[in-house]
PDB file of C-alpha atoms in Angstrom:
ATOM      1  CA  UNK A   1     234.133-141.213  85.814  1.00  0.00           C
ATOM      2  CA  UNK A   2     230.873-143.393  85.903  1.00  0.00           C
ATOM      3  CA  UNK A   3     227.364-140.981  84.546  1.00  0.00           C
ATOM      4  CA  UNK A   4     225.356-141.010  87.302  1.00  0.00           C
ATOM      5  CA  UNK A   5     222.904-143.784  86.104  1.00  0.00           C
ATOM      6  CA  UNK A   6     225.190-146.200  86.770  1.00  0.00           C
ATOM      7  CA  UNK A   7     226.678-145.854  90.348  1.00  0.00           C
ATOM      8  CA  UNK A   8     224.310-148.365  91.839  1.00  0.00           C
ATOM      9  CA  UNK A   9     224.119-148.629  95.291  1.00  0.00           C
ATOM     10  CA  UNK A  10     221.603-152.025  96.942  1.00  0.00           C
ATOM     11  CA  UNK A  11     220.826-151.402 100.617  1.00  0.00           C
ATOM     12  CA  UNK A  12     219.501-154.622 101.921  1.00  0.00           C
ATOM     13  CA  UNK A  13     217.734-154.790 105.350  1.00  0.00           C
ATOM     14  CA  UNK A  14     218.061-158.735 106.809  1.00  0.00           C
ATOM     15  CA  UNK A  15     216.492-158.296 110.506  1.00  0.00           C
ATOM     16  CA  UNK A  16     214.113-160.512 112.773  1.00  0.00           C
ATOM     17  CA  UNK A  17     211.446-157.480 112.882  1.00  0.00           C
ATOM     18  CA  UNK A  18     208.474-157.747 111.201  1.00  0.00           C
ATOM     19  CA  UNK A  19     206.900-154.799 112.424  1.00  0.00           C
ATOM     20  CA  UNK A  20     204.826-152.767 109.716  1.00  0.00           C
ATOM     21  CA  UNK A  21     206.613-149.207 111.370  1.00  0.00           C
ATOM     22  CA  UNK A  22     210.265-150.519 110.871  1.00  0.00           C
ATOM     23  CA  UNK A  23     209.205-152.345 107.241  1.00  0.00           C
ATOM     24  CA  UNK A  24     207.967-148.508 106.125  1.00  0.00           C
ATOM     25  CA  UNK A  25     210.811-146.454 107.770  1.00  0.00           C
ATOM     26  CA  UNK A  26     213.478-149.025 106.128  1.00  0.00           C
ATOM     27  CA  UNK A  27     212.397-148.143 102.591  1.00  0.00           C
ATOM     28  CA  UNK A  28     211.827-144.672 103.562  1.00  0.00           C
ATOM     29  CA  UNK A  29     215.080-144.248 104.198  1.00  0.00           C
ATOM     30  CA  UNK A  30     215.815-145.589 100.812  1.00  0.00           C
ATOM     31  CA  UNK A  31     216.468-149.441 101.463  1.00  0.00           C
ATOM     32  CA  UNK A  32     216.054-151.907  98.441  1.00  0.00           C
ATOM     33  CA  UNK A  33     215.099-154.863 100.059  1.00  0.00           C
ATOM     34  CA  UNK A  34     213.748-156.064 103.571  1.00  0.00           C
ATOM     35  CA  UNK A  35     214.067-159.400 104.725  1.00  0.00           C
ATOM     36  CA  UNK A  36     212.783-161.016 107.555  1.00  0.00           C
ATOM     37  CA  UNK A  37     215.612-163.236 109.192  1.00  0.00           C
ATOM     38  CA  UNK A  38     214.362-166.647 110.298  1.00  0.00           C
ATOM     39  CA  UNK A  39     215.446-167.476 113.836  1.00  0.00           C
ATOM     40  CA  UNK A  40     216.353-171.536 113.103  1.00  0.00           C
ATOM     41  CA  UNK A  41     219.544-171.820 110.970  1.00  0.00           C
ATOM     42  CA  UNK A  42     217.901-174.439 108.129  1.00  0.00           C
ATOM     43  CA  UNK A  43     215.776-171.634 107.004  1.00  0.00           C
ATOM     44  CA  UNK A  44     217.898-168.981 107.674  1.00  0.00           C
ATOM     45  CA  UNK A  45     220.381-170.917 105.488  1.00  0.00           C
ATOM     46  CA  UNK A  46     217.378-171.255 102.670  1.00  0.00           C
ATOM     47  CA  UNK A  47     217.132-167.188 102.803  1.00  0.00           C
ATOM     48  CA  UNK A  48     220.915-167.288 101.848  1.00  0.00           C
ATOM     49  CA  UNK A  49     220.790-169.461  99.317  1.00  0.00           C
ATOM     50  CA  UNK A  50     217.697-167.398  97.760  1.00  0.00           C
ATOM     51  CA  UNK A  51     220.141-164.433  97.591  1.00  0.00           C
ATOM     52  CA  UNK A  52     222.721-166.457  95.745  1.00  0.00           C
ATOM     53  CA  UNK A  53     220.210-167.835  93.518  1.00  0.00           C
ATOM     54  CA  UNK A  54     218.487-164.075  92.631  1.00  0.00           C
ATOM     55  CA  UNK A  55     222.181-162.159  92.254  1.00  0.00           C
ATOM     56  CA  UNK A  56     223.998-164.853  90.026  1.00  0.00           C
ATOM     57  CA  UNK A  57     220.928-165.741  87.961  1.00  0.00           C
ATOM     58  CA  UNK A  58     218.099-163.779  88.520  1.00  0.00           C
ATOM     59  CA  UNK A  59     219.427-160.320  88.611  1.00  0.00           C
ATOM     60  CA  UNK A  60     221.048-158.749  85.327  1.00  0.00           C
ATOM     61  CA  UNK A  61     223.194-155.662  85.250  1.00  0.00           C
ATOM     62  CA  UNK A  62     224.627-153.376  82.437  1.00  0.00           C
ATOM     63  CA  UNK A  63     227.564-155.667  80.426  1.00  0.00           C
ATOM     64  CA  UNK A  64     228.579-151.914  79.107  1.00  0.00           C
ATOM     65  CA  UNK A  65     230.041-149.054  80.768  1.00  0.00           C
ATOM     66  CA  UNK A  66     230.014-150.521  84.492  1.00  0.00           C
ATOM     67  CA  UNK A  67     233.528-149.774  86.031  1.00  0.00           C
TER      68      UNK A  67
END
């Protein structure tokens, strides 16, 4: 059984709103991140590629006690 520091749980909002209501009610309901989607696929692809970059080299979790 995992202590309750560690269950981990990222809620990541990727939408094409940029409206200051839906940006506050997103992390009000407890999301981690909120992303504006671009609408042409080059930069849309860039946005994907910033995620891989940030969660295999960016981002550190516990080594210990994870799982």
């Amino acid at each position: 059984l995992l202590a309750p520091f560690y269950i981990i749980t990222i809620l990541i909002i990727l939408t094409t709103s940029s409206r200051k209501e839906d940006i506050v009610k997103s992390y009000g309901l407890g999301a981690s991140y909120y992303i504006k989607k671009p609408l042409d696929f080059l930069h849309f692809y860039e946005v994907l590629q910033g995620f891989e970059v940030y969660w295999s080299v960016v981002s550190e979790i516990p080594k210990d006690n994870i799982l």
